[in-house]
XYZ file of C-alpha atoms in Angstrom:
411
model
C 82.517 291.824 -121.799
C 78.949 292.421 -120.640
C 77.741 291.494 -117.172
C 74.019 291.282 -116.378
C 73.067 290.944 -112.709
C 69.605 289.352 -112.533
C 67.660 289.995 -109.345
C 64.172 290.712 -108.085
C 61.755 289.990 -105.248
C 62.058 286.494 -103.789
C 60.016 283.883 -105.605
C 59.674 285.939 -108.777
C 61.423 283.422 -111.025
C 64.767 285.184 -111.399
C 66.667 281.872 -111.812
C 64.482 280.900 -114.764
C 64.665 284.389 -116.290
C 68.464 284.463 -115.882
C 68.814 281.080 -117.600
C 66.487 282.173 -120.424
C 68.484 285.381 -120.901
C 71.748 283.418 -121.013
C 70.307 280.980 -123.554
C 68.944 283.827 -125.707
C 72.397 285.429 -125.822
C 74.083 282.093 -126.599
C 71.693 281.551 -129.495
C 72.873 284.925 -130.830
C 76.419 283.556 -131.048
C 77.862 284.829 -127.752
C 79.912 282.779 -125.305
C 77.891 283.025 -122.105
C 78.521 282.055 -118.494
C 75.445 281.620 -116.294
C 76.721 282.153 -112.757
C 74.266 280.967 -110.112
C 74.277 282.099 -106.470
C 71.564 279.539 -105.639
C 72.943 276.579 -103.688
C 69.763 274.507 -103.984
C 68.473 272.248 -106.764
C 66.624 275.024 -108.653
C 69.403 275.898 -111.183
C 69.914 272.251 -112.128
C 66.165 271.693 -112.442
C 65.757 274.715 -114.710
C 68.708 273.714 -116.890
C 67.639 270.076 -117.065
C 70.889 268.736 -115.607
C 72.754 268.880 -112.307
C 75.322 271.562 -111.518
C 78.405 270.543 -109.521
C 78.064 271.275 -105.816
C 80.492 273.502 -103.938
C 83.066 271.057 -102.637
C 85.063 273.641 -100.691
C 88.216 272.947 -102.673
C 88.867 276.632 -103.395
C 88.267 278.956 -106.333
C 85.450 281.422 -106.942
C 83.108 279.020 -108.720
C 82.504 275.349 -109.433
C 83.806 273.936 -112.749
C 81.599 275.331 -115.551
C 79.511 272.768 -117.444
C 78.215 273.309 -120.978
C 74.429 273.472 -120.657
C 73.791 274.368 -124.318
C 75.916 275.335 -127.324
C 77.738 278.525 -126.334
C 76.306 278.527 -122.807
C 78.120 277.344 -119.678
C 76.793 277.246 -116.122
C 78.533 277.298 -112.736
C 77.765 277.964 -109.091
C 79.421 280.512 -106.842
C 81.667 278.473 -104.527
C 80.964 280.170 -101.211
C 82.475 277.472 -99.018
C 85.532 277.106 -101.216
C 86.120 280.849 -101.268
C 85.758 281.122 -97.491
C 88.235 278.309 -96.893
C 90.765 279.839 -99.278
C 90.506 283.275 -97.639
C 90.693 281.789 -94.127
C 93.799 279.767 -94.973
C 95.447 282.837 -96.484
C 94.694 284.970 -93.422
C 96.049 282.274 -91.119
C 99.245 282.003 -93.138
C 99.737 285.766 -93.113
C 98.997 285.983 -89.400
C 101.288 283.132 -88.367
C 103.657 285.455 -86.490
C 100.755 286.969 -84.552
C 99.500 283.517 -83.555
C 102.997 282.615 -82.376
C 103.220 285.854 -80.392
C 99.889 285.150 -78.672
C 100.616 281.470 -78.184
C 97.505 280.555 -80.196
C 97.167 277.527 -82.454
C 95.747 278.143 -85.946
C 92.697 276.181 -87.094
C 93.164 272.991 -89.079
C 91.674 272.766 -92.570
C 88.961 270.385 -91.327
C 87.893 272.932 -88.693
C 87.226 275.713 -91.181
C 83.483 276.002 -91.711
C 81.723 278.804 -93.517
C 80.508 281.667 -91.313
C 77.453 283.921 -91.845
C 78.264 286.768 -94.205
C 80.690 284.756 -96.350
C 78.324 284.555 -99.335
C 78.406 288.239 -100.459
C 82.225 288.270 -100.571
C 82.225 284.998 -102.533
C 79.771 286.411 -105.086
C 81.880 289.541 -105.558
C 85.030 287.450 -105.957
C 83.293 285.285 -108.565
C 82.154 288.325 -110.585
C 85.661 289.721 -110.587
C 87.149 286.348 -111.564
C 84.668 286.053 -114.444
C 85.971 289.354 -115.822
C 89.574 288.264 -115.427
C 88.915 284.865 -117.004
C 88.582 286.200 -120.550
C 86.548 283.304 -121.971
C 83.124 284.937 -121.936
C 81.368 287.593 -123.982
C 78.573 287.807 -121.403
C 78.171 286.797 -117.779
C 74.587 286.440 -116.533
C 74.609 286.279 -112.737
C 71.590 284.840 -110.943
C 71.824 287.070 -107.875
C 70.163 286.921 -104.422
C 66.822 288.718 -103.805
C 66.885 292.372 -104.738
C 67.274 293.987 -101.294
C 70.204 291.672 -100.538
C 71.684 292.439 -103.958
C 71.557 296.202 -103.372
C 73.457 295.772 -100.091
C 75.919 293.419 -101.784
C 76.652 295.952 -104.541
C 77.351 298.587 -101.869
C 79.783 296.326 -100.004
C 83.091 297.027 -101.830
C 82.810 300.796 -101.363
C 81.770 300.394 -97.718
C 84.621 298.024 -96.864
C 87.183 300.234 -98.597
C 85.950 303.189 -96.566
C 86.196 301.212 -93.317
C 89.740 300.098 -94.159
C 90.812 303.677 -94.913
C 89.381 304.868 -91.586
C 90.728 302.039 -89.441
C 94.102 301.627 -91.198
C 94.889 304.954 -92.896
C 97.425 304.613 -95.723
C 99.556 307.435 -94.310
C 100.349 305.329 -91.248
C 102.028 302.789 -93.455
C 104.920 305.221 -93.870
C 106.109 304.025 -90.484
C 106.681 300.503 -91.796
C 110.380 301.227 -92.310
C 110.780 301.494 -88.520
C 109.209 298.149 -87.750
C 112.234 295.898 -88.492
C 114.322 298.001 -86.076
C 111.572 297.923 -83.445
C 111.273 294.172 -83.859
C 115.013 293.787 -83.196
C 114.826 295.966 -80.084
C 111.774 294.160 -78.720
C 113.020 290.710 -79.665
C 109.614 289.725 -81.060
C 108.091 289.906 -84.555
C 105.918 292.909 -85.418
C 102.559 291.607 -86.666
C 101.406 295.129 -87.624
C 103.406 294.897 -90.841
C 101.376 291.860 -91.881
C 98.207 293.668 -90.882
C 98.931 296.618 -93.167
C 100.032 294.375 -96.012
C 96.775 292.428 -95.733
C 94.751 295.663 -95.620
C 96.537 296.966 -98.710
C 95.877 293.714 -100.530
C 92.170 293.865 -99.610
C 92.027 297.463 -100.804
C 93.322 296.349 -104.204
C 90.913 293.409 -104.379
C 87.920 295.565 -103.427
C 88.925 298.291 -105.877
C 89.019 295.715 -108.682
C 85.561 294.405 -107.744
C 84.193 297.938 -107.520
C 85.566 298.693 -110.986
C 83.604 295.716 -112.364
C 80.368 296.824 -110.686
C 80.750 300.449 -111.789
C 81.654 299.560 -115.375
C 79.349 300.778 -118.127
C 79.216 297.143 -119.285
C 77.612 295.968 -116.017
C 73.849 296.301 -115.715
C 71.057 295.059 -113.446
C 67.978 293.248 -114.724
C 64.917 293.125 -112.484
C 62.628 290.082 -112.600
C 59.272 289.948 -110.814
C 55.874 288.360 -110.924
C 53.535 291.379 -111.231
C 51.490 291.580 -108.052
C 50.343 294.557 -105.948
C 53.112 294.067 -103.357
C 55.701 293.839 -106.144
C 55.103 297.420 -107.241
C 56.302 299.002 -103.994
C 59.141 296.511 -103.594
C 60.514 297.311 -107.042
C 60.163 301.064 -106.582
C 62.138 300.959 -103.337
C 64.750 298.594 -104.775
C 65.127 300.663 -107.937
C 65.819 303.774 -105.877
C 68.381 301.796 -103.872
C 70.084 300.634 -107.067
C 70.152 304.206 -108.380
C 71.738 305.359 -105.111
C 74.560 302.889 -105.788
C 74.921 304.168 -109.354
C 73.605 300.927 -110.894
C 71.901 300.934 -114.284
C 68.707 298.873 -114.722
C 68.736 297.655 -118.321
C 65.338 295.894 -118.344
C 62.353 294.825 -116.281
C 61.117 291.276 -116.859
C 57.500 290.647 -115.828
C 57.356 286.911 -115.299
C 54.686 284.191 -115.082
C 51.905 286.169 -116.748
C 48.588 284.323 -116.828
C 46.384 284.280 -119.944
C 43.503 286.760 -120.058
C 41.054 284.392 -121.750
C 40.714 281.702 -119.085
C 37.244 280.265 -118.449
C 38.103 279.869 -114.782
C 36.871 282.976 -112.870
C 39.567 282.496 -110.218
C 42.341 282.611 -112.842
C 40.628 285.507 -114.612
C 40.624 287.570 -111.401
C 44.286 286.782 -110.757
C 45.209 287.659 -114.356
C 43.389 291.003 -114.005
C 45.370 291.718 -110.833
C 48.580 290.942 -112.713
C 47.634 293.198 -115.623
C 46.927 296.117 -113.307
C 50.355 295.703 -111.671
C 51.897 295.327 -115.146
C 50.433 298.638 -116.283
C 51.709 300.458 -113.195
C 55.205 299.005 -113.526
C 55.336 299.559 -117.269
C 54.374 303.215 -116.804
C 57.048 303.634 -114.085
C 59.887 302.053 -116.033
C 59.180 303.097 -119.618
C 58.987 306.718 -118.440
C 62.746 306.379 -117.893
C 63.246 304.420 -121.154
C 63.781 301.105 -119.348
C 62.591 298.246 -121.618
C 59.907 295.931 -120.226
C 59.746 292.282 -121.273
C 56.821 289.952 -120.517
C 57.246 286.200 -120.065
C 54.194 283.910 -119.960
C 53.344 281.365 -117.309
C 53.957 277.970 -118.925
C 51.415 276.253 -116.720
C 54.242 274.360 -115.034
C 57.619 274.949 -113.454
C 60.121 275.409 -116.328
C 62.432 272.412 -116.608
C 65.019 271.753 -119.268
C 66.113 273.361 -122.502
C 62.752 272.987 -124.270
C 61.016 275.230 -121.737
C 63.970 277.638 -121.632
C 63.987 277.883 -125.415
C 60.304 278.865 -125.393
C 61.037 281.615 -122.857
C 64.279 282.688 -124.557
C 62.386 283.400 -127.772
C 60.375 286.017 -125.854
C 63.356 287.476 -123.950
C 64.509 291.028 -124.700
C 67.598 289.918 -126.576
C 68.300 293.365 -128.028
C 69.307 294.628 -124.564
C 72.538 292.598 -124.733
C 74.213 294.717 -127.382
C 76.709 297.280 -126.065
C 75.364 300.077 -128.248
C 71.722 300.261 -127.085
C 72.668 299.854 -123.424
C 75.269 302.613 -123.613
C 72.696 304.950 -125.158
C 70.173 304.227 -122.401
C 72.519 304.775 -119.479
C 70.927 306.929 -116.776
C 71.460 310.613 -116.356
C 74.726 311.196 -114.436
C 74.903 313.003 -111.129
C 75.677 316.623 -111.848
C 76.259 319.977 -110.162
C 74.163 322.789 -111.621
C 75.614 326.294 -111.330
C 72.885 328.750 -110.277
C 75.200 331.234 -108.591
C 74.465 334.080 -110.952
C 70.664 333.813 -110.757
C 69.957 332.248 -107.351
C 73.270 332.402 -105.487
C 73.478 328.621 -105.105
C 74.796 325.372 -106.537
C 72.478 322.358 -106.919
C 73.716 318.778 -106.763
C 71.250 316.649 -108.716
C 71.132 312.923 -107.845
C 68.646 310.962 -110.014
C 66.807 308.451 -107.780
C 63.922 306.993 -109.839
C 61.352 305.306 -107.643
C 62.304 307.226 -104.490
C 59.548 308.483 -102.198
C 59.881 311.834 -100.463
C 59.074 310.434 -97.004
C 61.719 307.700 -97.357
C 64.632 310.078 -98.021
C 67.223 311.102 -95.445
C 70.152 313.508 -95.716
C 73.036 314.307 -93.352
C 76.140 316.426 -93.986
C 79.306 315.075 -92.328
C 82.345 317.178 -93.128
C 83.194 316.659 -96.789
C 80.667 313.865 -97.155
C 76.921 313.589 -97.627
C 75.071 310.618 -96.110
C 72.032 309.831 -98.275
C 69.354 307.361 -97.163
C 66.655 305.942 -99.443
C 64.346 303.701 -97.442
C 66.545 300.960 -95.920
C 69.564 301.839 -98.084
C 72.326 304.327 -97.241
C 75.399 305.612 -99.021
C 78.161 307.973 -97.942
C 78.981 310.249 -100.887
C 82.125 312.395 -101.052
C 81.176 315.931 -102.031
C 82.512 317.382 -105.287
C 85.336 319.835 -104.565
C 83.248 322.978 -105.199
C 80.532 321.853 -102.767
C 82.996 321.264 -99.935
C 83.289 325.049 -99.611
C 79.518 325.415 -99.275
C 76.786 324.946 -96.704
C 73.688 322.825 -97.307
C 70.694 325.136 -97.759
C 68.017 322.503 -98.315
C 66.956 319.608 -100.513
C 63.928 318.354 -102.383
C 62.738 315.562 -104.660
C 62.002 316.903 -108.145
C 61.123 314.773 -111.191
C 62.670 311.643 -109.698
C 65.905 313.342 -108.613
C 67.164 314.435 -105.208
C 68.233 318.075 -105.617
C 70.506 319.279 -102.801
C 70.998 323.045 -102.630
C 74.350 324.510 -101.516
C 75.243 328.117 -100.667
C 78.915 329.207 -100.809
C 80.534 329.702 -97.401
C 81.992 333.269 -97.387
C 84.960 332.118 -95.283
C 85.891 329.357 -97.722
C 84.687 330.540 -101.128
C 87.230 332.332 -103.356
C 86.694 336.079 -103.291
C 86.404 338.079 -106.489
C 88.282 341.365 -106.772
């Protein structure tokens, strides 16, 4: 199953582009789910019919509705997911509440808290994979900077859980029933570790979906001068998370032959941004698709069909996407010639001044603009010292020199 995560700068028309991409794939005979993260009226307006609202009843998404032959649409159920998780945590922590003399919250008191949406989106993506009904899931994601942080979340949370509740401490669980008998009170720590282990499994499953070769990111933007820098920074952030951009969609392009000088000037500004972006992305073999401005806000299947006919439908096939996957991170052995190893991390779009690098034990903390990732070092590099780093041909090249006290000696 393919998954396409559609994102871009706010206001760039990603909801329309996502719906057009889903319709294009459905017209090719695929069973497609359009999964919208937008809680407002925009998805229903674009599709020409209302989508069910999140009623908070539970489940990762609202009931899918058939928007066109072979194409279903649903919303991420943020409130429902939050309520389900909160009820589960309360049930698992019942003994702790009793121990503290606290009363759990009633169902009517549970209201969504800030930060619930990213976890709901991740749960919905995982559930779509487990569902088995779809050949393709097109997810209308939040704006691109929020999406980059969302895609980093499973790995970050798993790391926090391992640090705060190390798995090796769970070996002491066998002692807890005896300690509970001696103390005369239940031991809530057992529930805590069981919950942490369950979250580790859930996050690992979500991370596997995001890191799959069948999951790609599609960037959608209206080409404007500010868009160029936004997309460069976001693309570097996506590369830092190991995400593959399968296409760039330049949306709402104005005609060049307008008699109105105001529109002509704006169209020229768009074309200049288009050329810059096309040069940036095609240099790394990323396809670029152009969608015209319809002269109105797209509404209904007639408008979507017009846009779908121009969509880059060939990017949905598993073969072409697999062939265009980005260059993997690799360690280059230069010991014989230069006495060093070089870890090469492709970061297309990264700017030299926006890079940061810190070595922490067996990990490397890499920053690209506002985005950071903690990378475990390959085993050979753990026995080395960092000798320097530089940005070369769109890749961060980190140089390592073997530590004489740790490197295997040759006889």
